[in-house]
mmCIF file of C-alpha atoms and ligand atoms in Angstrom:
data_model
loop_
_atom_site.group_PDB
_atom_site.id
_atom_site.type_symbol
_atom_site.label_atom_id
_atom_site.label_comp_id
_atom_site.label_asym_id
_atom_site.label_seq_id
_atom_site.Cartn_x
_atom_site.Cartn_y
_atom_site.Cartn_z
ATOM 1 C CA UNK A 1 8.037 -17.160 -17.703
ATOM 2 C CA UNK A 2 4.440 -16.265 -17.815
ATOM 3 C CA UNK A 3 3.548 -12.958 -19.087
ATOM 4 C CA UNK A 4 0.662 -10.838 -17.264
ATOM 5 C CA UNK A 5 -1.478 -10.618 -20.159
ATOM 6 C CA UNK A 6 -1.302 -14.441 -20.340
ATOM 7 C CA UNK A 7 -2.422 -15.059 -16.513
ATOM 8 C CA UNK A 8 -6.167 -15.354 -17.023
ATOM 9 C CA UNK A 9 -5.235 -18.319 -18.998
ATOM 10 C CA UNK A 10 -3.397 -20.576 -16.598
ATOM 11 C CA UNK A 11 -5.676 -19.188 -13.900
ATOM 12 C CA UNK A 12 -8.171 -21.229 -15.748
ATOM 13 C CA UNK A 13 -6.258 -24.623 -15.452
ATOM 14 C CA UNK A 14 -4.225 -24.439 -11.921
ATOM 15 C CA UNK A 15 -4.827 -25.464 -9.143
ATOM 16 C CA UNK A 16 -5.205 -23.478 -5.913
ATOM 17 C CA UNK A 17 -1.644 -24.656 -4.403
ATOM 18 C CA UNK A 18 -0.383 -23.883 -7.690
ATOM 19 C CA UNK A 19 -1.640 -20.222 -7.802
ATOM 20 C CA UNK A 20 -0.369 -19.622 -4.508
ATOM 21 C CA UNK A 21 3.222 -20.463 -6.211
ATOM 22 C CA UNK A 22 2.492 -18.688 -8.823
ATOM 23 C CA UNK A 23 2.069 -15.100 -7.222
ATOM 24 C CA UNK A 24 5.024 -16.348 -5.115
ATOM 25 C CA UNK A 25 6.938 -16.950 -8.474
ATOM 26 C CA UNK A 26 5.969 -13.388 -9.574
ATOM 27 C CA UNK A 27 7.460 -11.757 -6.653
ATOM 28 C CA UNK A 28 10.541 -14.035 -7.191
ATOM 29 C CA UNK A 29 10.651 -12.806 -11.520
ATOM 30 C CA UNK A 30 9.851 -8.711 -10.553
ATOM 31 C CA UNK A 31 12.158 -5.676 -12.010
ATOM 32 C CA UNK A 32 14.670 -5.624 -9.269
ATOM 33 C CA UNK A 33 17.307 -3.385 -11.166
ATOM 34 C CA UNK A 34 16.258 0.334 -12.947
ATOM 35 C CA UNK A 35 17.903 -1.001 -15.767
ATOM 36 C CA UNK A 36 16.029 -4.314 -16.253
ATOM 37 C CA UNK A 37 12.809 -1.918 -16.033
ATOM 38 C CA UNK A 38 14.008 0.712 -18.297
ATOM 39 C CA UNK A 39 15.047 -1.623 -20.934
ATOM 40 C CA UNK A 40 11.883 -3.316 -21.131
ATOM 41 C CA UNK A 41 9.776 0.133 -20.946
ATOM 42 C CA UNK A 42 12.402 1.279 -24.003
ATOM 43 C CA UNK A 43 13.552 4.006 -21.839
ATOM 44 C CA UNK A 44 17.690 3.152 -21.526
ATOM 45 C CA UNK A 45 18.561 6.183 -23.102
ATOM 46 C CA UNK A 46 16.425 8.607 -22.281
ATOM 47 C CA UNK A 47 17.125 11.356 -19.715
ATOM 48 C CA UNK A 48 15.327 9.260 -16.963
ATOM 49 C CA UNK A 49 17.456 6.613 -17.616
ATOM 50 C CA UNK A 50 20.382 9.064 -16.814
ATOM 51 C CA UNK A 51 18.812 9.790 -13.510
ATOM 52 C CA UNK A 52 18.289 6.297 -12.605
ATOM 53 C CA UNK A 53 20.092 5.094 -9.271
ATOM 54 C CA UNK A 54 20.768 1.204 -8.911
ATOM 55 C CA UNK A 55 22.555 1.978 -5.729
ATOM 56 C CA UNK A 56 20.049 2.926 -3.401
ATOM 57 C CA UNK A 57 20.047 1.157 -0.230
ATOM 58 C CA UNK A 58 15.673 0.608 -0.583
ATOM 59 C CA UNK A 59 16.081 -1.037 -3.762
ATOM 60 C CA UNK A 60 13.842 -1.070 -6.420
ATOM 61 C CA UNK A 61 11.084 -3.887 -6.735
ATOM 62 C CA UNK A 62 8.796 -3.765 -9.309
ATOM 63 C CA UNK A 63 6.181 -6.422 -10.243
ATOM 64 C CA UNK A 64 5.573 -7.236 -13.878
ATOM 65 C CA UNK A 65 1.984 -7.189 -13.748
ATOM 66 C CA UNK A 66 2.219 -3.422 -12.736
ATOM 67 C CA UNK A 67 4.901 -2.636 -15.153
ATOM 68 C CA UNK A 68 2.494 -3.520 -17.895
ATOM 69 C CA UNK A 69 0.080 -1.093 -16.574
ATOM 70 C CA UNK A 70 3.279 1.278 -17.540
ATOM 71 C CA UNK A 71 3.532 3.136 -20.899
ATOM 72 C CA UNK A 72 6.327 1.814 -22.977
ATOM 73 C CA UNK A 73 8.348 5.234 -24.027
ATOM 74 C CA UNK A 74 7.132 7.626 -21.638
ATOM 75 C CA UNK A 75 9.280 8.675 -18.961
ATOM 76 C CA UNK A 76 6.810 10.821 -17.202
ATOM 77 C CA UNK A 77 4.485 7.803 -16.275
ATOM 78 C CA UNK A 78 2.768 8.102 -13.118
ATOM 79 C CA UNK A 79 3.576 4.297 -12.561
ATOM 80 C CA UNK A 80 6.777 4.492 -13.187
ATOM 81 C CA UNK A 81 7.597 7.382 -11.412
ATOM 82 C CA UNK A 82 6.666 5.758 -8.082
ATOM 83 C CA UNK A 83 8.577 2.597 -8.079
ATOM 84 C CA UNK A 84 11.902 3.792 -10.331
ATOM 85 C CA UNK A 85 14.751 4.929 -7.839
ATOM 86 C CA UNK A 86 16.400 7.973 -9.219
ATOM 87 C CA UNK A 87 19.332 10.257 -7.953
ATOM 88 C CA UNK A 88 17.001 12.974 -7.138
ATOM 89 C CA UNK A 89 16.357 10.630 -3.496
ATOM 90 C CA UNK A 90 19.836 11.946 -2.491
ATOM 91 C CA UNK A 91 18.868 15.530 -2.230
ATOM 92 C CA UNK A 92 17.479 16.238 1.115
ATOM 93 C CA UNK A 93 16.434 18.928 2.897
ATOM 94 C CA UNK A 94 16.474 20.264 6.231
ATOM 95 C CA UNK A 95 13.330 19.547 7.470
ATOM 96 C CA UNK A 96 13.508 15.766 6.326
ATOM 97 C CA UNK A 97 14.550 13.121 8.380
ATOM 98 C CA UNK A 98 14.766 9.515 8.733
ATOM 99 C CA UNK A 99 11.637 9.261 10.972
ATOM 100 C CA UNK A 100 9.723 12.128 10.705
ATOM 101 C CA UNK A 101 6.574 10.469 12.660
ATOM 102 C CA UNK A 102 9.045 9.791 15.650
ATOM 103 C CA UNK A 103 7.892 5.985 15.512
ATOM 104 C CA UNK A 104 10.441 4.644 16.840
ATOM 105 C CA UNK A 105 11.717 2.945 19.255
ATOM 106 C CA UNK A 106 9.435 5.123 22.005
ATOM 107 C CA UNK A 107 5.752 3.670 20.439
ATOM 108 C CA UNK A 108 7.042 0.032 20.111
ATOM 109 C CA UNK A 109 5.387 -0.796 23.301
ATOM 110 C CA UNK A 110 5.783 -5.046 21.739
ATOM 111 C CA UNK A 111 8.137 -5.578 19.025
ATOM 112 C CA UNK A 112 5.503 -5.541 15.677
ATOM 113 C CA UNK A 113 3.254 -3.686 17.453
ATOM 114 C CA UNK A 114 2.751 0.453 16.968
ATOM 115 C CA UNK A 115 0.312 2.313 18.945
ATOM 116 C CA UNK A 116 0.018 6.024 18.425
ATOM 117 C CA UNK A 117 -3.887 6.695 18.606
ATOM 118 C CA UNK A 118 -6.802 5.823 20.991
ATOM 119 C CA UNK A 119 -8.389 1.655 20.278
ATOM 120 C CA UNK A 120 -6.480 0.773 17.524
ATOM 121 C CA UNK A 121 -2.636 -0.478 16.967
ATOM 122 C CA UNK A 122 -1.030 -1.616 13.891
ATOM 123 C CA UNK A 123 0.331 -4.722 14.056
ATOM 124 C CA UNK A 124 3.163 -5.546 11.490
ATOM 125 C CA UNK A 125 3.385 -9.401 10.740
ATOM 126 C CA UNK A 126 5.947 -8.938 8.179
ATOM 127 C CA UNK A 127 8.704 -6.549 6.643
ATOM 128 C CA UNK A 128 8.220 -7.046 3.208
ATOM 129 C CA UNK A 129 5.987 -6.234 0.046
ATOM 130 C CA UNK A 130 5.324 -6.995 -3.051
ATOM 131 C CA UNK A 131 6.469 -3.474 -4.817
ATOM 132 C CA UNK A 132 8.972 -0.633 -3.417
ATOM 133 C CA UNK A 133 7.584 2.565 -3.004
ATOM 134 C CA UNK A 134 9.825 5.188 -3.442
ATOM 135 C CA UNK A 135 7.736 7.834 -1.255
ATOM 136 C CA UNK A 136 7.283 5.259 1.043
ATOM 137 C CA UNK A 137 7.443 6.579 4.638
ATOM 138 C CA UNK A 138 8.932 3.333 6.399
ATOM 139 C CA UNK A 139 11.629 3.248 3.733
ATOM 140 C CA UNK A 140 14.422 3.335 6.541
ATOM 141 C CA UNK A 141 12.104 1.840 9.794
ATOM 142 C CA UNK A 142 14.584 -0.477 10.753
ATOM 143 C CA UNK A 143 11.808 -3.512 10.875
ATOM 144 C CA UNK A 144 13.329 -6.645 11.288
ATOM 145 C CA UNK A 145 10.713 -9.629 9.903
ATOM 146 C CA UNK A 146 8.850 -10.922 13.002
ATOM 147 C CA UNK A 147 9.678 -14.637 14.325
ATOM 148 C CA UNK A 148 7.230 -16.863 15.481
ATOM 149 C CA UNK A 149 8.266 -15.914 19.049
ATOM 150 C CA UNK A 150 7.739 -12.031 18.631
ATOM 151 C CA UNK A 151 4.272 -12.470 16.935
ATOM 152 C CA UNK A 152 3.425 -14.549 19.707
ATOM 153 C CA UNK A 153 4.418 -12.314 21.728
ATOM 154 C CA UNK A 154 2.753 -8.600 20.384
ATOM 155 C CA UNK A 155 -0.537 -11.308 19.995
ATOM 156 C CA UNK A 156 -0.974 -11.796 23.868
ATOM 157 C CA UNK A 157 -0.041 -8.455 24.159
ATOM 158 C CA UNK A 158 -3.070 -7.391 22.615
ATOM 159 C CA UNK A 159 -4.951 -10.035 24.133
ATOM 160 C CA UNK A 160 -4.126 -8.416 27.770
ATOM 161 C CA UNK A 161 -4.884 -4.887 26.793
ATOM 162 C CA UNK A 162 -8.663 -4.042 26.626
ATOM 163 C CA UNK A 163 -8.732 -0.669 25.323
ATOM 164 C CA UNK A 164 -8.063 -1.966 21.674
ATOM 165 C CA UNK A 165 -10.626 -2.389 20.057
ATOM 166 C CA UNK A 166 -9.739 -2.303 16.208
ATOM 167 C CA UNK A 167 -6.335 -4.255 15.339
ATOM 168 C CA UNK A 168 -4.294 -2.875 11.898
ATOM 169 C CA UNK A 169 -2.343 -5.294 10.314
ATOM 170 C CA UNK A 170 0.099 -3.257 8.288
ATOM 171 C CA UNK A 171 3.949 -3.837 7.326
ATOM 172 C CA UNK A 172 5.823 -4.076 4.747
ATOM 173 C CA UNK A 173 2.474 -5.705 3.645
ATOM 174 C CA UNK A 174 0.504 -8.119 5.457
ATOM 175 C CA UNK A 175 -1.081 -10.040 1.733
ATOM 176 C CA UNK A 176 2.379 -10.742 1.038
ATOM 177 C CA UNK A 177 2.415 -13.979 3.709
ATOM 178 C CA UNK A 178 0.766 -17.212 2.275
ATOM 179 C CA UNK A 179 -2.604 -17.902 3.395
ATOM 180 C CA UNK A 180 -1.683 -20.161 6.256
ATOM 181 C CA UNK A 181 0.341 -17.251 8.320
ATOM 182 C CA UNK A 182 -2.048 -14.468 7.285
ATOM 183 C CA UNK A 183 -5.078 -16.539 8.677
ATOM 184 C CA UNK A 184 -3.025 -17.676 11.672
ATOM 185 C CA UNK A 185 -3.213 -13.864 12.724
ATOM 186 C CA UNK A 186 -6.583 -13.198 11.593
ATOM 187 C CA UNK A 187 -7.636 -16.377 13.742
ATOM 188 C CA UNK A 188 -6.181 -15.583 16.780
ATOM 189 C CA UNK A 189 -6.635 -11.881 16.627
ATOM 190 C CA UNK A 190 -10.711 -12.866 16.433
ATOM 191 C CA UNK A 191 -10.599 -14.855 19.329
ATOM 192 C CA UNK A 192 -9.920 -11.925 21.283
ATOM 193 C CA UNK A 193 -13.056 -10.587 22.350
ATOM 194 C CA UNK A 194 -12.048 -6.594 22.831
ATOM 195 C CA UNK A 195 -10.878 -6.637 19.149
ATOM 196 C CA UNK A 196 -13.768 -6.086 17.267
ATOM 197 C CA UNK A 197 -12.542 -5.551 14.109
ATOM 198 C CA UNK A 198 -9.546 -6.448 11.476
ATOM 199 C CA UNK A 199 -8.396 -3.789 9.227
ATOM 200 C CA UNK A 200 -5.548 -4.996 6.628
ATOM 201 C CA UNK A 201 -3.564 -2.222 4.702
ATOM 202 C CA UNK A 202 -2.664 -3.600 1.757
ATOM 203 C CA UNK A 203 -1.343 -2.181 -1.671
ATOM 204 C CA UNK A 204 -1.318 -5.676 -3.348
ATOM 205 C CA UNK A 205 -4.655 -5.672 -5.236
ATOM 206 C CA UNK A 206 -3.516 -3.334 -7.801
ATOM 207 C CA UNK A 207 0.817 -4.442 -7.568
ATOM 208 C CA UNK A 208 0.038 -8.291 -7.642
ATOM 209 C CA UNK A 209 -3.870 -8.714 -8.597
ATOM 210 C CA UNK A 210 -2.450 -12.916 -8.359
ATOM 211 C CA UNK A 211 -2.321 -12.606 -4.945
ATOM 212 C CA UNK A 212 -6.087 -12.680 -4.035
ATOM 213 C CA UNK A 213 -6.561 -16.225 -5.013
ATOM 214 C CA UNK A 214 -9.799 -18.386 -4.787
ATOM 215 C CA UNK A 215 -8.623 -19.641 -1.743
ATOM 216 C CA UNK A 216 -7.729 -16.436 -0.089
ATOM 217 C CA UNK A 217 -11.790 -15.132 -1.299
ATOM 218 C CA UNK A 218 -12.897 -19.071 0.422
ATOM 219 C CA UNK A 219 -11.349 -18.013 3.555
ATOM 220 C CA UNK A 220 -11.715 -14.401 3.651
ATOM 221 C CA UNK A 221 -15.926 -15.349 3.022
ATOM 222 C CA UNK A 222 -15.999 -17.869 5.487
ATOM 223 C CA UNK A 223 -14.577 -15.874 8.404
ATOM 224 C CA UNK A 224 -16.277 -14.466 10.880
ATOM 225 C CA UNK A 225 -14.445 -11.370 11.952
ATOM 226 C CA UNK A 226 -15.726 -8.194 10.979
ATOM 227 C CA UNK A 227 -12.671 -6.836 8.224
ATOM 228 C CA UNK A 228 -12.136 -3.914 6.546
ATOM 229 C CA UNK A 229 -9.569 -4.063 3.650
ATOM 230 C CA UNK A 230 -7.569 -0.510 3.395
ATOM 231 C CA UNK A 231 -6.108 -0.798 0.077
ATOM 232 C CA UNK A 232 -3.424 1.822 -0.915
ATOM 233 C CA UNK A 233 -4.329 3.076 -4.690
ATOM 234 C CA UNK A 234 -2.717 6.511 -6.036
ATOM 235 C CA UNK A 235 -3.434 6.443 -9.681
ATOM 236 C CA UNK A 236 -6.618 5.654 -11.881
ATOM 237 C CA UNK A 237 -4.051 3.710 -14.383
ATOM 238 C CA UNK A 238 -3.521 0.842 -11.578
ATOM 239 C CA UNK A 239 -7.262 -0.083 -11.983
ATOM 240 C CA UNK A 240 -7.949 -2.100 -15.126
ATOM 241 C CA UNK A 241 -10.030 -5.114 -15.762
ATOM 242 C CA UNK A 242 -7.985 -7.526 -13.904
ATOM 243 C CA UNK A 243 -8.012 -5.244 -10.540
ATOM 244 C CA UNK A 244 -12.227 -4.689 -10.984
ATOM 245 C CA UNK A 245 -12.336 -8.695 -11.207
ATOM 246 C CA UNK A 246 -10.075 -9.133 -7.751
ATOM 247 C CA UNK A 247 -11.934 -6.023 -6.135
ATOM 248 C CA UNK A 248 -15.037 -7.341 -6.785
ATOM 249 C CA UNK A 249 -14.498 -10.846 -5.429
ATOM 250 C CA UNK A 250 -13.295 -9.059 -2.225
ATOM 251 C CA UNK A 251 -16.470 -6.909 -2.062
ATOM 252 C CA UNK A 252 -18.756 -9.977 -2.502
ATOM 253 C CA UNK A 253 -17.375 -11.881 0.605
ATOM 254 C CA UNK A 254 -18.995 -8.591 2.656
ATOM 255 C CA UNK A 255 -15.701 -6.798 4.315
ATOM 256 C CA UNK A 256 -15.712 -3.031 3.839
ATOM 257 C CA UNK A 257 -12.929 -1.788 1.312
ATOM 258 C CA UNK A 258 -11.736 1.389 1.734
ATOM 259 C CA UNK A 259 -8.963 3.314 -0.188
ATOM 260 C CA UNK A 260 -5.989 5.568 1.073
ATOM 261 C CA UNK A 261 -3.802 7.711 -1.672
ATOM 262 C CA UNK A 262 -0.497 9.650 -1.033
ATOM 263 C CA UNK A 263 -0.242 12.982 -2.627
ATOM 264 C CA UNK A 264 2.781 12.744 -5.424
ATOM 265 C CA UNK A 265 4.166 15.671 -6.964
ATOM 266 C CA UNK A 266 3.969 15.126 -10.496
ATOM 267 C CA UNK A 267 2.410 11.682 -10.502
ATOM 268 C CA UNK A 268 -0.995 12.558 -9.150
ATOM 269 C CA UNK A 269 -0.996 16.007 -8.008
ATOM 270 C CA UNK A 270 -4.115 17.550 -10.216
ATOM 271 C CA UNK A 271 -7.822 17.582 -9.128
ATOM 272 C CA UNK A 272 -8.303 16.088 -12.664
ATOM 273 C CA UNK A 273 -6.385 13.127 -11.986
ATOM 274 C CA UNK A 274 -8.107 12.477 -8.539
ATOM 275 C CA UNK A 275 -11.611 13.007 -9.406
ATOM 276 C CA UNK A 276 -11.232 10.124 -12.195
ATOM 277 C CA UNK A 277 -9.442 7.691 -9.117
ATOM 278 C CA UNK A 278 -12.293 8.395 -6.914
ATOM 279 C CA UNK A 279 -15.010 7.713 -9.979
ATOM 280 C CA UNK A 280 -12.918 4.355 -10.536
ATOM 281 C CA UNK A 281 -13.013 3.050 -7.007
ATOM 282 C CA UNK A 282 -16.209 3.489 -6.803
ATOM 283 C CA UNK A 283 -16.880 1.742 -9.991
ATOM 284 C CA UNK A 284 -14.792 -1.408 -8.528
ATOM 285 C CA UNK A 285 -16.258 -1.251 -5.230
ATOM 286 C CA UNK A 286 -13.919 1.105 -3.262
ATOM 287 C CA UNK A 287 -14.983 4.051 -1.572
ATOM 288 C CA UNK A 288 -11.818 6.660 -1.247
ATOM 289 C CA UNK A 289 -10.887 6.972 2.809
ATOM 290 C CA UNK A 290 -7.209 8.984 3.012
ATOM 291 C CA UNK A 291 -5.394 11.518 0.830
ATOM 292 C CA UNK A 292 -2.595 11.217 2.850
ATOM 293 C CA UNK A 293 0.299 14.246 2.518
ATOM 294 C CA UNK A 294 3.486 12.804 2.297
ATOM 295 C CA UNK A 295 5.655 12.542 5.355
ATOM 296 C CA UNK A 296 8.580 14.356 5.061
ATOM 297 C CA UNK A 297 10.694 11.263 4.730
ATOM 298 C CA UNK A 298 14.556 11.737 3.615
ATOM 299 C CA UNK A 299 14.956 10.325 0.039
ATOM 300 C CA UNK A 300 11.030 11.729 -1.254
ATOM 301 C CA UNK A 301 11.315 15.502 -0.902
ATOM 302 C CA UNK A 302 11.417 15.772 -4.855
ATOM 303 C CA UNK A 303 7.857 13.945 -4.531
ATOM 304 C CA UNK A 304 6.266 16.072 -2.004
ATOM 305 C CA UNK A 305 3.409 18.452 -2.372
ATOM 306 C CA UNK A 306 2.612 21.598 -0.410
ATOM 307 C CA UNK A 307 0.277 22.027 1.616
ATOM 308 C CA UNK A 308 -0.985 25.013 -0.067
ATOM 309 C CA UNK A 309 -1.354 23.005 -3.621
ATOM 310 C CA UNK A 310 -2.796 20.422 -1.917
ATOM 311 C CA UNK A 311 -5.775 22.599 -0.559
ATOM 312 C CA UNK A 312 -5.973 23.955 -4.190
ATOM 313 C CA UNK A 313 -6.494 20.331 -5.616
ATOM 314 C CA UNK A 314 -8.931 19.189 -2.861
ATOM 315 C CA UNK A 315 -10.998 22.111 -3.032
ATOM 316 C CA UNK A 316 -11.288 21.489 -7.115
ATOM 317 C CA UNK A 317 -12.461 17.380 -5.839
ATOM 318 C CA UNK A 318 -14.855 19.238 -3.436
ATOM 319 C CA UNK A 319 -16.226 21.042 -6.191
ATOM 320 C CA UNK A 320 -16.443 18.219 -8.415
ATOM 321 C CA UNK A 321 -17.177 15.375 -6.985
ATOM 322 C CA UNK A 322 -20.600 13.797 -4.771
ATOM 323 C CA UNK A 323 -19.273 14.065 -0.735
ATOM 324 C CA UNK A 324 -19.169 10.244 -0.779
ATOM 325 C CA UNK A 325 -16.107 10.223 -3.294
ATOM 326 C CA UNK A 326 -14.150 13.112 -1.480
ATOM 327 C CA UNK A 327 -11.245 11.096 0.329
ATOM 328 C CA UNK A 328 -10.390 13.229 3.904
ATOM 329 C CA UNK A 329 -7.297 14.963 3.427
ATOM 330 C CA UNK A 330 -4.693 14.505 5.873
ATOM 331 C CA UNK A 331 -1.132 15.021 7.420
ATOM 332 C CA UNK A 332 0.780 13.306 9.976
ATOM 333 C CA UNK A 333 2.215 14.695 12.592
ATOM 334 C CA UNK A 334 3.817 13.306 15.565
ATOM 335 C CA UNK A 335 2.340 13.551 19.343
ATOM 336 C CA UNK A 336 -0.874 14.091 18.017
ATOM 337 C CA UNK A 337 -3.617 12.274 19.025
ATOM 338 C CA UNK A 338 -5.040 11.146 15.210
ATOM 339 C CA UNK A 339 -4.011 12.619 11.745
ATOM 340 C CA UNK A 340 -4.698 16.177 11.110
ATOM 341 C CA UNK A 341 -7.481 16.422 8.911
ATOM 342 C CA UNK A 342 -6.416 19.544 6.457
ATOM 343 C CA UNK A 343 -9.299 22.062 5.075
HETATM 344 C C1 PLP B 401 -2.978 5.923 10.360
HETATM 345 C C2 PLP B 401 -2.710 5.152 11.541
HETATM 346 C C3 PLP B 401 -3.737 4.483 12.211
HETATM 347 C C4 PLP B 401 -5.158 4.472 11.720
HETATM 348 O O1 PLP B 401 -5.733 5.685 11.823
HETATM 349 P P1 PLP B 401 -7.243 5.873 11.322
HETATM 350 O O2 PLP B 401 -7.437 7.322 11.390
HETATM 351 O O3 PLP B 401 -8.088 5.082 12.223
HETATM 352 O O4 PLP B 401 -7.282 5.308 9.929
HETATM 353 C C5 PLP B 401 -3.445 3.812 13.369
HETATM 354 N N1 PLP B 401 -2.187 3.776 13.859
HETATM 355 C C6 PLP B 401 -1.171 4.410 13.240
HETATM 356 C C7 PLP B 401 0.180 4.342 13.836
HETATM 357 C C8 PLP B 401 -1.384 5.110 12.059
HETATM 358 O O5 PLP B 401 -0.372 5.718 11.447
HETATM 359 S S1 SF4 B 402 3.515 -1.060 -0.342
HETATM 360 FE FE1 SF4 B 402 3.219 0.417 1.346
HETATM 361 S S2 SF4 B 402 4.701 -0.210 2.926
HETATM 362 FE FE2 SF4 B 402 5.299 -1.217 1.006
HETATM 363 S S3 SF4 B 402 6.808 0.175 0.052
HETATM 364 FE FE3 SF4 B 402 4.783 0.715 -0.796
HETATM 365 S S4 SF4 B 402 4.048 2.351 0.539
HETATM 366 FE FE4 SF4 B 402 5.710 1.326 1.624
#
């Protein structure tokens, strides 16, 4: 097994089809049980570890290299509090439900494909990602993984509809597909000429830094599609040296990276906390795009924030911080015609 602090070192000697195993052989050796993760963060018998719940139907997956960004010993870690499943997801209240955007099935107009706002559509090439977020708002979409057939499918239907201009290639997430697939779709997408640009959401710079290979910087550099990388960030202890190295190669082959950040109650919920993210993104190259509200998603009321603390901690990031690093804050809320931009 390769530990993360040793992957600099056989990064040094593999080759390229060999790295591309190895971040596959990551995801295959993550913390898939709250046990496995507590034991090795020292945290078994603690009162978290009372709390824990293996037997949630979105299991836990946690990738090593972001449980070493963890504290060993401290249950109140803002890292581990948004990947460990705990029996706190079973209280629910009223106003949370299973699909609280209403995105499906009504949107799907293709099977992969989601259009709720004016140009752009997400298109979602795969179920899956490299880490389970516990707030995470498609935690019960019941995606299916897309065949061949069904991508080829939503594909021409973007190719016959003109009025898209920007295509969104979310999930699951899209940088968990090998090279090959992911470029497939970038490919073909760009040979449409209404789409005009590629955005990827991703959260796999700072959950699997392995992932963005030399390879994947070769292709992503030689392309000629104009892409902007949407990477999903919600804690200034996700960025360390290893995330400023990947961040930077994607900066230098010229797409735009921009960062989105859900609001967590007690994981990032103080001005003091978001001020430092949006100082370290823009020290790695990110400037801060979303503070998302969380959706009111069954299973993550525990983790939601008000909207009246929310205003409270954006107003202290207004005060604080140059208008460049101020992220837009913003809610969701279905049958409208964007995201509701909250002030
Ligand atoms: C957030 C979102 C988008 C992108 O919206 P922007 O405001 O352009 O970032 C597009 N489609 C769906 C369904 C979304 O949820
Ligand atoms: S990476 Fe994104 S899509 Fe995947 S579980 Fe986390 S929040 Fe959800």
């Amino acid at each position: 097994m390769i530990t993360p602090m040793r992957r600099n070192e056989y990064r040094i000697v593999t080759t390229d089809s060999e790295k591309q195993s190895n971040w596959r052989t990551e995801i295959s050796e993550a913390f898939r049980t709250p046990l496995e993760l507590l034991t090795y963060l020292g945290l078994v018998d603690s009162e978290l570890g009372t709390k824990a719940d293996s037997e949630q139907e979105f299991k836990m997956l946690v990738p090593r290299s972001f449980a070493a960004k963890m504290k060993a010993g401290d249950p109140n870690d803002p890292l581990l509090r948004q990947v460990l499943p705990t029996c706190q997801e079973r209280e629910t209240g009223e106003e949370f439900s299973k699909d609280p955007l209403e995105e499906w099935p009504d949107d799907q107009a293709t099977e992969g494909l989601l259009q709720k706002y004016r140009g752009r559509a997400l298109l979602m090439p795969t179920a899956a990602c490299a880490i389970n977020c516990r707030y995470c708002f498609r935690r019960h979409f019941p995606h299916a993984p897309p065949t061949k057939e069904s991508l080829h499918k939503t594909l021409e239907a973007i190719r016959s509809d003109k009025t898209l201009k920007e295509i969104i290639l979310s999930g699951g997430d899209p940088l968990i597909l090998r090279d090959e697939s992911l470029f497939s779709v970038i490919d073909t997408l760009s040979s449409i000429p209404h789409v005009k640009r590629i955005r990827i959401h991703t959260r796999i710079p700072t959950v699997l830094p392995s992932r963005i290979t030399e390879n994947f910087i070769d292709k992503l550099e030689s392309h000629q599609a104009e892409i902007i990388m949407v990477t999903h960030i919600n804690h200034p202890n996700e960025l360390d040296a290893e995330t400023d190295s990947v961040l930077r190669k994607l900066g230098q082959t010229g797409i735009q990276l921009l960062n989105q950040t859900v609001l967590l109650k007690g994981i990032n919920d103080r001005t003091e906390t978001l001020v430092e993210l949006s100082e370290q993104l823009f020290s790695q190259g990110i400037l801060p795009y979303y503070l998302h509200l969380s959706d009111k998603v069954e299973g993550t009321q525990h983790l939601c924030v008000s909207v009246e603390t929310a205003r409270k901690i954006f107003r202290g990031m207004l005060r604080e911080l140059p208008g460049y690093l101020v992220p837009r804050l913003v809610a969701e809320e279905p049958g409208m015609s964007s995201k509701t931009l909250i002030i």
